[in-house]
JSON list of N, CA and C in Angstrom, two decimals:
[
{"chain": "A", "resi": 48, "resn": "UNK", "atom": "N", "xyz": [-7.99, 1.52, -16.81]},
{"chain": "A", "resi": 48, "resn": "UNK", "atom": "CA", "xyz": [-7.16, 1.59, -15.62]},
{"chain": "A", "resi": 48, "resn": "UNK", "atom": "C", "xyz": [-8.03, 1.24, -14.41]},
{"chain": "A", "resi": 49, "resn": "UNK", "atom": "N", "xyz": [-7.48, 0.43, -13.51]},
{"chain": "A", "resi": 49, "resn": "UNK", "atom": "CA", "xyz": [-8.18, 0.02, -12.30]},
{"chain": "A", "resi": 49, "resn": "UNK", "atom": "C", "xyz": [-7.71, 0.86, -11.13]},
{"chain": "A", "resi": 50, "resn": "UNK", "atom": "N", "xyz": [-8.66, 1.21, -10.27]},
{"chain": "A", "resi": 50, "resn": "UNK", "atom": "CA", "xyz": [-8.31, 2.00, -9.09]},
{"chain": "A", "resi": 50, "resn": "UNK", "atom": "C", "xyz": [-8.81, 1.28, -7.84]},
{"chain": "A", "resi": 51, "resn": "UNK", "atom": "N", "xyz": [-8.01, 1.35, -6.78]},
{"chain": "A", "resi": 51, "resn": "UNK", "atom": "CA", "xyz": [-8.29, 0.61, -5.56]},
{"chain": "A", "resi": 51, "resn": "UNK", "atom": "C", "xyz": [-8.04, 1.51, -4.35]},
{"chain": "A", "resi": 52, "resn": "UNK", "atom": "N", "xyz": [-8.73, 1.18, -3.26]},
{"chain": "A", "resi": 52, "resn": "UNK", "atom": "CA", "xyz": [-8.53, 1.95, -2.03]},
{"chain": "A", "resi": 52, "resn": "UNK", "atom": "C", "xyz": [-7.19, 1.57, -1.40]},
{"chain": "A", "resi": 53, "resn": "UNK", "atom": "N", "xyz": [-6.55, 2.53, -0.80]},
{"chain": "A", "resi": 53, "resn": "UNK", "atom": "CA", "xyz": [-5.26, 2.32, -0.15]},
{"chain": "A", "resi": 53, "resn": "UNK", "atom": "C", "xyz": [-5.32, 1.22, 0.90]},
{"chain": "A", "resi": 54, "resn": "UNK", "atom": "N", "xyz": [-6.47, 1.06, 1.54]},
{"chain": "A", "resi": 54, "resn": "UNK", "atom": "CA", "xyz": [-6.60, 0.01, 2.56]},
{"chain": "A", "resi": 54, "resn": "UNK", "atom": "C", "xyz": [-6.39, -1.38, 1.98]},
{"chain": "A", "resi": 55, "resn": "UNK", "atom": "N", "xyz": [-6.64, -1.55, 0.70]},
{"chain": "A", "resi": 55, "resn": "UNK", "atom": "CA", "xyz": [-6.40, -2.85, 0.07]},
{"chain": "A", "resi": 55, "resn": "UNK", "atom": "C", "xyz": [-4.93, -3.24, 0.20]},
{"chain": "A", "resi": 56, "resn": "UNK", "atom": "N", "xyz": [-4.05, -2.27, 0.06]},
{"chain": "A", "resi": 56, "resn": "UNK", "atom": "CA", "xyz": [-2.61, -2.55, 0.16]},
{"chain": "A", "resi": 56, "resn": "UNK", "atom": "C", "xyz": [-2.20, -2.76, 1.61]},
{"chain": "A", "resi": 57, "resn": "UNK", "atom": "N", "xyz": [-2.74, -1.95, 2.51]},
{"chain": "A", "resi": 57, "resn": "UNK", "atom": "CA", "xyz": [-2.44, -2.16, 3.93]},
{"chain": "A", "resi": 57, "resn": "UNK", "atom": "C", "xyz": [-2.92, -3.53, 4.39]},
{"chain": "A", "resi": 58, "resn": "UNK", "atom": "N", "xyz": [-4.12, -3.92, 3.96]},
{"chain": "A", "resi": 58, "resn": "UNK", "atom": "CA", "xyz": [-4.64, -5.24, 4.33]},
{"chain": "A", "resi": 58, "resn": "UNK", "atom": "C", "xyz": [-3.79, -6.35, 3.75]},
{"chain": "A", "resi": 59, "resn": "UNK", "atom": "N", "xyz": [-3.30, -6.16, 2.53]},
{"chain": "A", "resi": 59, "resn": "UNK", "atom": "CA", "xyz": [-2.41, -7.13, 1.92]},
{"chain": "A", "resi": 59, "resn": "UNK", "atom": "C", "xyz": [-1.16, -7.33, 2.80]},
{"chain": "A", "resi": 60, "resn": "UNK", "atom": "N", "xyz": [-0.59, -6.25, 3.26]},
{"chain": "A", "resi": 60, "resn": "UNK", "atom": "CA", "xyz": [0.59, -6.33, 4.11]},
{"chain": "A", "resi": 60, "resn": "UNK", "atom": "C", "xyz": [0.28, -7.02, 5.44]},
{"chain": "A", "resi": 61, "resn": "UNK", "atom": "N", "xyz": [-0.86, -6.69, 6.02]},
{"chain": "A", "resi": 61, "resn": "UNK", "atom": "CA", "xyz": [-1.23, -7.26, 7.32]},
{"chain": "A", "resi": 61, "resn": "UNK", "atom": "C", "xyz": [-1.51, -8.76, 7.21]},
{"chain": "A", "resi": 62, "resn": "UNK", "atom": "N", "xyz": [-2.20, -9.16, 6.15]},
{"chain": "A", "resi": 62, "resn": "UNK", "atom": "CA", "xyz": [-2.63, -10.54, 6.01]},
{"chain": "A", "resi": 62, "resn": "UNK", "atom": "C", "xyz": [-1.57, -11.47, 5.44]},
{"chain": "A", "resi": 63, "resn": "UNK", "atom": "N", "xyz": [-0.51, -10.91, 4.90]},
{"chain": "A", "resi": 63, "resn": "UNK", "atom": "CA", "xyz": [0.51, -11.73, 4.26]},
{"chain": "A", "resi": 63, "resn": "UNK", "atom": "C", "xyz": [1.30, -12.55, 5.27]},
{"chain": "A", "resi": 64, "resn": "UNK", "atom": "N", "xyz": [1.58, -13.77, 4.89]},
{"chain": "A", "resi": 64, "resn": "UNK", "atom": "CA", "xyz": [2.43, -14.65, 5.70]},
{"chain": "A", "resi": 64, "resn": "UNK", "atom": "C", "xyz": [3.91, -14.47, 5.37]},
{"chain": "A", "resi": 65, "resn": "UNK", "atom": "N", "xyz": [4.19, -13.67, 4.35]},
{"chain": "A", "resi": 65, "resn": "UNK", "atom": "CA", "xyz": [5.57, -13.45, 3.95]},
{"chain": "A", "resi": 65, "resn": "UNK", "atom": "C", "xyz": [5.89, -11.96, 4.01]},
{"chain": "A", "resi": 66, "resn": "UNK", "atom": "N", "xyz": [7.11, -11.61, 4.35]},
{"chain": "A", "resi": 66, "resn": "UNK", "atom": "CA", "xyz": [7.49, -10.20, 4.32]},
{"chain": "A", "resi": 66, "resn": "UNK", "atom": "C", "xyz": [7.70, -9.74, 2.88]},
{"chain": "A", "resi": 67, "resn": "UNK", "atom": "N", "xyz": [7.42, -8.47, 2.64]},
{"chain": "A", "resi": 67, "resn": "UNK", "atom": "CA", "xyz": [7.61, -7.89, 1.31]},
{"chain": "A", "resi": 67, "resn": "UNK", "atom": "C", "xyz": [8.71, -6.83, 1.36]},
{"chain": "A", "resi": 68, "resn": "UNK", "atom": "N", "xyz": [9.55, -6.84, 0.34]},
{"chain": "A", "resi": 68, "resn": "UNK", "atom": "CA", "xyz": [10.42, -5.71, 0.09]},
{"chain": "A", "resi": 68, "resn": "UNK", "atom": "C", "xyz": [9.61, -4.76, -0.80]},
{"chain": "A", "resi": 69, "resn": "UNK", "atom": "N", "xyz": [10.12, -3.59, -1.05]},
{"chain": "A", "resi": 69, "resn": "UNK", "atom": "CA", "xyz": [9.41, -2.67, -1.95]},
{"chain": "A", "resi": 69, "resn": "UNK", "atom": "C", "xyz": [9.23, -3.33, -3.32]},
{"chain": "A", "resi": 70, "resn": "UNK", "atom": "N", "xyz": [10.27, -3.98, -3.81]},
{"chain": "A", "resi": 70, "resn": "UNK", "atom": "CA", "xyz": [10.19, -4.60, -5.14]},
{"chain": "A", "resi": 70, "resn": "UNK", "atom": "C", "xyz": [9.22, -5.77, -5.17]},
{"chain": "A", "resi": 71, "resn": "UNK", "atom": "N", "xyz": [9.27, -6.65, -4.16]},
{"chain": "A", "resi": 71, "resn": "UNK", "atom": "CA", "xyz": [8.35, -7.79, -4.18]},
{"chain": "A", "resi": 71, "resn": "UNK", "atom": "C", "xyz": [6.91, -7.33, -3.96]},
{"chain": "A", "resi": 72, "resn": "UNK", "atom": "N", "xyz": [6.72, -6.26, -3.21]},
{"chain": "A", "resi": 72, "resn": "UNK", "atom": "CA", "xyz": [5.37, -5.71, -3.03]},
{"chain": "A", "resi": 72, "resn": "UNK", "atom": "C", "xyz": [4.87, -5.14, -4.35]},
{"chain": "A", "resi": 73, "resn": "UNK", "atom": "N", "xyz": [5.71, -4.41, -5.06]},
{"chain": "A", "resi": 73, "resn": "UNK", "atom": "CA", "xyz": [5.31, -3.87, -6.37]},
{"chain": "A", "resi": 73, "resn": "UNK", "atom": "C", "xyz": [4.96, -4.99, -7.34]},
{"chain": "A", "resi": 74, "resn": "UNK", "atom": "N", "xyz": [5.74, -6.07, -7.31]},
{"chain": "A", "resi": 74, "resn": "UNK", "atom": "CA", "xyz": [5.45, -7.22, -8.18]},
{"chain": "A", "resi": 74, "resn": "UNK", "atom": "C", "xyz": [4.10, -7.84, -7.82]},
{"chain": "A", "resi": 75, "resn": "UNK", "atom": "N", "xyz": [3.85, -8.03, -6.53]},
{"chain": "A", "resi": 75, "resn": "UNK", "atom": "CA", "xyz": [2.59, -8.61, -6.08]},
{"chain": "A", "resi": 75, "resn": "UNK", "atom": "C", "xyz": [1.42, -7.74, -6.51]},
{"chain": "A", "resi": 76, "resn": "UNK", "atom": "N", "xyz": [1.55, -6.44, -6.35]},
{"chain": "A", "resi": 76, "resn": "UNK", "atom": "CA", "xyz": [0.47, -5.51, -6.72]},
{"chain": "A", "resi": 76, "resn": "UNK", "atom": "C", "xyz": [0.24, -5.54, -8.23]},
{"chain": "A", "resi": 77, "resn": "UNK", "atom": "N", "xyz": [1.30, -5.54, -9.00]},
{"chain": "A", "resi": 77, "resn": "UNK", "atom": "CA", "xyz": [1.16, -5.60, -10.47]},
{"chain": "A", "resi": 77, "resn": "UNK", "atom": "C", "xyz": [0.47, -6.89, -10.89]},
{"chain": "A", "resi": 78, "resn": "UNK", "atom": "N", "xyz": [0.83, -8.00, -10.25]},
{"chain": "A", "resi": 78, "resn": "UNK", "atom": "CA", "xyz": [0.22, -9.29, -10.59]},
{"chain": "A", "resi": 78, "resn": "UNK", "atom": "C", "xyz": [-1.23, -9.37, -10.12]},
{"chain": "A", "resi": 79, "resn": "UNK", "atom": "N", "xyz": [-1.55, -8.78, -8.98]},
{"chain": "A", "resi": 79, "resn": "UNK", "atom": "CA", "xyz": [-2.89, -8.89, -8.41]},
{"chain": "A", "resi": 79, "resn": "UNK", "atom": "C", "xyz": [-3.86, -7.82, -8.92]},
{"chain": "A", "resi": 80, "resn": "UNK", "atom": "N", "xyz": [-3.35, -6.61, -9.12]},
{"chain": "A", "resi": 80, "resn": "UNK", "atom": "CA", "xyz": [-4.22, -5.47, -9.46]},
{"chain": "A", "resi": 80, "resn": "UNK", "atom": "C", "xyz": [-3.99, -4.92, -10.87]},
{"chain": "A", "resi": 81, "resn": "UNK", "atom": "N", "xyz": [-2.88, -5.30, -11.47]},
{"chain": "A", "resi": 81, "resn": "UNK", "atom": "CA", "xyz": [-2.54, -4.79, -12.79]},
{"chain": "A", "resi": 81, "resn": "UNK", "atom": "C", "xyz": [-1.43, -3.78, -12.71]},
{"chain": "A", "resi": 82, "resn": "UNK", "atom": "N", "xyz": [-0.61, -3.75, -13.73]},
{"chain": "A", "resi": 82, "resn": "UNK", "atom": "CA", "xyz": [0.55, -2.85, -13.72]},
{"chain": "A", "resi": 82, "resn": "UNK", "atom": "C", "xyz": [0.16, -1.39, -13.83]},
{"chain": "A", "resi": 83, "resn": "UNK", "atom": "N", "xyz": [-1.06, -1.11, -14.27]},
{"chain": "A", "resi": 83, "resn": "UNK", "atom": "CA", "xyz": [-1.51, 0.28, -14.38]},
{"chain": "A", "resi": 83, "resn": "UNK", "atom": "C", "xyz": [-2.46, 0.69, -13.27]},
{"chain": "A", "resi": 84, "resn": "UNK", "atom": "N", "xyz": [-2.54, -0.11, -12.21]},
{"chain": "A", "resi": 84, "resn": "UNK", "atom": "CA", "xyz": [-3.45, 0.19, -11.10]},
{"chain": "A", "resi": 84, "resn": "UNK", "atom": "C", "xyz": [-3.08, 1.51, -10.43]},
{"chain": "A", "resi": 85, "resn": "UNK", "atom": "N", "xyz": [-4.09, 2.25, -10.02]},
{"chain": "A", "resi": 85, "resn": "UNK", "atom": "CA", "xyz": [-3.89, 3.45, -9.22]},
{"chain": "A", "resi": 85, "resn": "UNK", "atom": "C", "xyz": [-4.67, 3.27, -7.92]},
{"chain": "A", "resi": 86, "resn": "UNK", "atom": "N", "xyz": [-4.38, 4.15, -6.97]},
{"chain": "A", "resi": 86, "resn": "UNK", "atom": "CA", "xyz": [-4.93, 4.01, -5.63]},
{"chain": "A", "resi": 86, "resn": "UNK", "atom": "C", "xyz": [-5.46, 5.34, -5.14]},
{"chain": "A", "resi": 87, "resn": "UNK", "atom": "N", "xyz": [-6.39, 5.27, -4.21]},
{"chain": "A", "resi": 87, "resn": "UNK", "atom": "CA", "xyz": [-6.95, 6.48, -3.63]},
{"chain": "A", "resi": 87, "resn": "UNK", "atom": "C", "xyz": [-7.07, 6.32, -2.12]},
{"chain": "A", "resi": 88, "resn": "UNK", "atom": "N", "xyz": [-7.08, 7.45, -1.45]},
{"chain": "A", "resi": 88, "resn": "UNK", "atom": "CA", "xyz": [-7.30, 7.52, -0.01]},
{"chain": "A", "resi": 88, "resn": "UNK", "atom": "C", "xyz": [-8.53, 8.40, 0.20]},
{"chain": "A", "resi": 89, "resn": "UNK", "atom": "N", "xyz": [-8.81, 8.73, 1.44]},
{"chain": "A", "resi": 89, "resn": "UNK", "atom": "CA", "xyz": [-9.95, 9.60, 1.72]},
{"chain": "A", "resi": 89, "resn": "UNK", "atom": "C", "xyz": [-9.77, 10.98, 1.08]},
{"chain": "A", "resi": 90, "resn": "UNK", "atom": "N", "xyz": [-8.52, 11.43, 0.94]},
{"chain": "A", "resi": 90, "resn": "UNK", "atom": "CA", "xyz": [-8.26, 12.78, 0.44]},
{"chain": "A", "resi": 90, "resn": "UNK", "atom": "C", "xyz": [-7.51, 12.84, -0.88]},
{"chain": "A", "resi": 91, "resn": "UNK", "atom": "N", "xyz": [-6.88, 11.76, -1.27]},
{"chain": "A", "resi": 91, "resn": "UNK", "atom": "CA", "xyz": [-6.05, 11.75, -2.47]},
{"chain": "A", "resi": 91, "resn": "UNK", "atom": "C", "xyz": [-6.57, 10.72, -3.47]},
{"chain": "A", "resi": 92, "resn": "UNK", "atom": "N", "xyz": [-6.28, 10.95, -4.75]},
{"chain": "A", "resi": 92, "resn": "UNK", "atom": "CA", "xyz": [-6.69, 9.97, -5.76]},
{"chain": "A", "resi": 92, "resn": "UNK", "atom": "C", "xyz": [-5.64, 9.89, -6.85]},
{"chain": "A", "resi": 93, "resn": "UNK", "atom": "N", "xyz": [-5.77, 8.85, -7.66]},
{"chain": "A", "resi": 93, "resn": "UNK", "atom": "CA", "xyz": [-4.87, 8.60, -8.80]},
{"chain": "A", "resi": 93, "resn": "UNK", "atom": "C", "xyz": [-3.41, 8.49, -8.39]},
{"chain": "A", "resi": 94, "resn": "UNK", "atom": "N", "xyz": [-3.15, 7.80, -7.28]},
{"chain": "A", "resi": 94, "resn": "UNK", "atom": "CA", "xyz": [-1.79, 7.60, -6.82]},
{"chain": "A", "resi": 94, "resn": "UNK", "atom": "C", "xyz": [-1.18, 6.36, -7.45]},
{"chain": "A", "resi": 95, "resn": "UNK", "atom": "N", "xyz": [0.06, 6.45, -7.86]},
{"chain": "A", "resi": 95, "resn": "UNK", "atom": "CA", "xyz": [0.80, 5.26, -8.28]},
{"chain": "A", "resi": 95, "resn": "UNK", "atom": "C", "xyz": [1.20, 4.51, -7.01]},
{"chain": "A", "resi": 96, "resn": "UNK", "atom": "N", "xyz": [1.67, 3.30, -7.16]},
{"chain": "A", "resi": 96, "resn": "UNK", "atom": "CA", "xyz": [2.10, 2.56, -5.97]},
{"chain": "A", "resi": 96, "resn": "UNK", "atom": "C", "xyz": [3.27, 3.27, -5.30]},
{"chain": "A", "resi": 97, "resn": "UNK", "atom": "N", "xyz": [4.13, 3.89, -6.07]},
{"chain": "A", "resi": 97, "resn": "UNK", "atom": "CA", "xyz": [5.25, 4.63, -5.47]},
{"chain": "A", "resi": 97, "resn": "UNK", "atom": "C", "xyz": [4.75, 5.80, -4.64]},
{"chain": "A", "resi": 98, "resn": "UNK", "atom": "N", "xyz": [3.79, 6.54, -5.18]},
{"chain": "A", "resi": 98, "resn": "UNK", "atom": "CA", "xyz": [3.22, 7.67, -4.45]},
{"chain": "A", "resi": 98, "resn": "UNK", "atom": "C", "xyz": [2.47, 7.20, -3.21]},
{"chain": "A", "resi": 99, "resn": "UNK", "atom": "N", "xyz": [1.76, 6.08, -3.34]},
{"chain": "A", "resi": 99, "resn": "UNK", "atom": "CA", "xyz": [1.02, 5.55, -2.19]},
{"chain": "A", "resi": 99, "resn": "UNK", "atom": "C", "xyz": [1.98, 5.13, -1.08]},
{"chain": "A", "resi": 100, "resn": "UNK", "atom": "N", "xyz": [3.06, 4.45, -1.43]},
{"chain": "A", "resi": 100, "resn": "UNK", "atom": "CA", "xyz": [4.03, 4.05, -0.41]},
{"chain": "A", "resi": 100, "resn": "UNK", "atom": "C", "xyz": [4.66, 5.26, 0.26]},
{"chain": "A", "resi": 101, "resn": "UNK", "atom": "N", "xyz": [4.96, 6.28, -0.52]},
{"chain": "A", "resi": 101, "resn": "UNK", "atom": "CA", "xyz": [5.50, 7.52, 0.05]},
{"chain": "A", "resi": 101, "resn": "UNK", "atom": "C", "xyz": [4.50, 8.14, 1.03]},
{"chain": "A", "resi": 102, "resn": "UNK", "atom": "N", "xyz": [3.22, 8.17, 0.66]},
{"chain": "A", "resi": 102, "resn": "UNK", "atom": "CA", "xyz": [2.17, 8.67, 1.54]},
{"chain": "A", "resi": 102, "resn": "UNK", "atom": "C", "xyz": [2.11, 7.84, 2.82]},
{"chain": "A", "resi": 103, "resn": "UNK", "atom": "N", "xyz": [2.12, 6.52, 2.69]},
{"chain": "A", "resi": 103, "resn": "UNK", "atom": "CA", "xyz": [2.07, 5.63, 3.85]},
{"chain": "A", "resi": 103, "resn": "UNK", "atom": "C", "xyz": [3.22, 5.91, 4.81]},
{"chain": "A", "resi": 104, "resn": "UNK", "atom": "N", "xyz": [4.42, 6.06, 4.27]},
{"chain": "A", "resi": 104, "resn": "UNK", "atom": "CA", "xyz": [5.59, 6.31, 5.13]},
{"chain": "A", "resi": 104, "resn": "UNK", "atom": "C", "xyz": [5.46, 7.67, 5.81]},
{"chain": "A", "resi": 105, "resn": "UNK", "atom": "N", "xyz": [5.04, 8.68, 5.06]},
{"chain": "A", "resi": 105, "resn": "UNK", "atom": "CA", "xyz": [4.88, 10.02, 5.63]},
{"chain": "A", "resi": 105, "resn": "UNK", "atom": "C", "xyz": [3.87, 10.03, 6.77]},
{"chain": "A", "resi": 106, "resn": "UNK", "atom": "N", "xyz": [2.80, 9.27, 6.62]},
{"chain": "A", "resi": 106, "resn": "UNK", "atom": "CA", "xyz": [1.75, 9.19, 7.64]},
{"chain": "A", "resi": 106, "resn": "UNK", "atom": "C", "xyz": [2.01, 8.11, 8.68]},
{"chain": "A", "resi": 107, "resn": "UNK", "atom": "N", "xyz": [3.17, 7.46, 8.60]},
{"chain": "A", "resi": 107, "resn": "UNK", "atom": "CA", "xyz": [3.57, 6.38, 9.50]},
{"chain": "A", "resi": 107, "resn": "UNK", "atom": "C", "xyz": [2.57, 5.22, 9.49]},
{"chain": "A", "resi": 108, "resn": "UNK", "atom": "N", "xyz": [1.95, 4.99, 8.34]},
{"chain": "A", "resi": 108, "resn": "UNK", "atom": "CA", "xyz": [1.04, 3.86, 8.18]},
{"chain": "A", "resi": 108, "resn": "UNK", "atom": "C", "xyz": [1.81, 2.60, 7.81]},
{"chain": "A", "resi": 109, "resn": "UNK", "atom": "N", "xyz": [2.99, 2.77, 7.25]},
{"chain": "A", "resi": 109, "resn": "UNK", "atom": "CA", "xyz": [3.92, 1.67, 7.04]},
{"chain": "A", "resi": 109, "resn": "UNK", "atom": "C", "xyz": [5.32, 2.13, 7.42]},
{"chain": "A", "resi": 110, "resn": "UNK", "atom": "N", "xyz": [6.13, 1.16, 7.77]},
{"chain": "A", "resi": 110, "resn": "UNK", "atom": "CA", "xyz": [7.54, 1.42, 8.00]},
{"chain": "A", "resi": 110, "resn": "UNK", "atom": "C", "xyz": [8.34, 0.57, 7.02]},
{"chain": "A", "resi": 111, "resn": "UNK", "atom": "N", "xyz": [9.50, 1.04, 6.69]},
{"chain": "A", "resi": 111, "resn": "UNK", "atom": "CA", "xyz": [10.40, 0.27, 5.85]},
{"chain": "A", "resi": 111, "resn": "UNK", "atom": "C", "xyz": [11.70, 0.16, 6.62]},
{"chain": "A", "resi": 112, "resn": "UNK", "atom": "N", "xyz": [11.98, -1.05, 7.10]},
{"chain": "A", "resi": 112, "resn": "UNK", "atom": "CA", "xyz": [13.16, -1.29, 7.92]},
{"chain": "A", "resi": 112, "resn": "UNK", "atom": "C", "xyz": [13.96, -2.42, 7.29]},
{"chain": "A", "resi": 113, "resn": "UNK", "atom": "N", "xyz": [15.23, -2.16, 7.06]},
{"chain": "A", "resi": 113, "resn": "UNK", "atom": "CA", "xyz": [16.10, -3.15, 6.41]},
{"chain": "A", "resi": 113, "resn": "UNK", "atom": "C", "xyz": [15.48, -3.66, 5.12]},
{"chain": "A", "resi": 114, "resn": "UNK", "atom": "N", "xyz": [14.78, -2.76, 4.41]},
{"chain": "A", "resi": 114, "resn": "UNK", "atom": "CA", "xyz": [14.20, -3.10, 3.12]},
{"chain": "A", "resi": 114, "resn": "UNK", "atom": "C", "xyz": [12.85, -3.81, 3.18]},
{"chain": "A", "resi": 115, "resn": "UNK", "atom": "N", "xyz": [12.34, -4.09, 4.38]},
{"chain": "A", "resi": 115, "resn": "UNK", "atom": "CA", "xyz": [11.07, -4.80, 4.54]},
{"chain": "A", "resi": 115, "resn": "UNK", "atom": "C", "xyz": [9.96, -3.80, 4.85]},
{"chain": "A", "resi": 116, "resn": "UNK", "atom": "N", "xyz": [8.86, -3.91, 4.10]},
{"chain": "A", "resi": 116, "resn": "UNK", "atom": "CA", "xyz": [7.70, -3.03, 4.26]},
{"chain": "A", "resi": 116, "resn": "UNK", "atom": "C", "xyz": [6.74, -3.67, 5.24]},
{"chain": "A", "resi": 117, "resn": "UNK", "atom": "N", "xyz": [6.40, -2.93, 6.31]},
{"chain": "A", "resi": 117, "resn": "UNK", "atom": "CA", "xyz": [5.51, -3.45, 7.35]},
{"chain": "A", "resi": 117, "resn": "UNK", "atom": "C", "xyz": [4.41, -2.45, 7.64]},
{"chain": "A", "resi": 118, "resn": "UNK", "atom": "N", "xyz": [3.18, -2.94, 7.71]},
{"chain": "A", "resi": 118, "resn": "UNK", "atom": "CA", "xyz": [2.04, -2.08, 8.06]},
{"chain": "A", "resi": 118, "resn": "UNK", "atom": "C", "xyz": [2.10, -1.74, 9.54]},
{"chain": "A", "resi": 119, "resn": "UNK", "atom": "N", "xyz": [1.78, -0.50, 9.85]},
{"chain": "A", "resi": 119, "resn": "UNK", "atom": "CA", "xyz": [1.71, -0.04, 11.24]},
{"chain": "A", "resi": 119, "resn": "UNK", "atom": "C", "xyz": [0.22, 0.01, 11.61]},
{"chain": "A", "resi": 120, "resn": "UNK", "atom": "N", "xyz": [-0.27, -1.08, 12.15]},
{"chain": "A", "resi": 120, "resn": "UNK", "atom": "CA", "xyz": [-1.71, -1.22, 12.42]},
{"chain": "A", "resi": 120, "resn": "UNK", "atom": "C", "xyz": [-2.22, -0.11, 13.33]},
{"chain": "A", "resi": 121, "resn": "UNK", "atom": "N", "xyz": [-1.41, 0.34, 14.25]},
{"chain": "A", "resi": 121, "resn": "UNK", "atom": "CA", "xyz": [-1.83, 1.37, 15.21]},
{"chain": "A", "resi": 121, "resn": "UNK", "atom": "C", "xyz": [-2.20, 2.68, 14.52]},
{"chain": "A", "resi": 122, "resn": "UNK", "atom": "N", "xyz": [-1.63, 2.95, 13.35]},
{"chain": "A", "resi": 122, "resn": "UNK", "atom": "CA", "xyz": [-1.90, 4.21, 12.65]},
{"chain": "A", "resi": 122, "resn": "UNK", "atom": "C", "xyz": [-2.88, 4.08, 11.49]},
{"chain": "A", "resi": 123, "resn": "UNK", "atom": "N", "xyz": [-3.52, 2.93, 11.39]},
{"chain": "A", "resi": 123, "resn": "UNK", "atom": "CA", "xyz": [-4.52, 2.76, 10.33]},
{"chain": "A", "resi": 123, "resn": "UNK", "atom": "C", "xyz": [-5.84, 3.38, 10.79]},
{"chain": "A", "resi": 124, "resn": "UNK", "atom": "N", "xyz": [-6.51, 4.04, 9.87]},
{"chain": "A", "resi": 124, "resn": "UNK", "atom": "CA", "xyz": [-7.86, 4.47, 10.15]},
{"chain": "A", "resi": 124, "resn": "UNK", "atom": "C", "xyz": [-8.77, 3.28, 9.83]},
{"chain": "A", "resi": 125, "resn": "UNK", "atom": "N", "xyz": [-9.88, 3.20, 10.51]},
{"chain": "A", "resi": 125, "resn": "UNK", "atom": "CA", "xyz": [-10.75, 2.02, 10.35]},
{"chain": "A", "resi": 125, "resn": "UNK", "atom": "C", "xyz": [-12.12, 2.44, 9.88]},
{"chain": "A", "resi": 126, "resn": "UNK", "atom": "N", "xyz": [-12.20, 2.76, 8.62]},
{"chain": "A", "resi": 126, "resn": "UNK", "atom": "CA", "xyz": [-13.50, 3.12, 8.05]},
{"chain": "A", "resi": 126, "resn": "UNK", "atom": "C", "xyz": [-13.72, 2.40, 6.75]}
]
């Protein structure tokens, strides 16, 4: 199983030239990182992509509006 930092997903959203829905983002992550990839933050580990997205929304690090997932750069930590 591969594990990646949550910032990898935020950076993916920021750098993308195309908008992602939750489903297209999940597909991109599965294709790029593997379908069994897990993610970690400074305080959490072994998160699925669903759990990571829930965490991002709770912390206002991403917004989901009209089905489109957008990174909230203002709320990103920079470490």
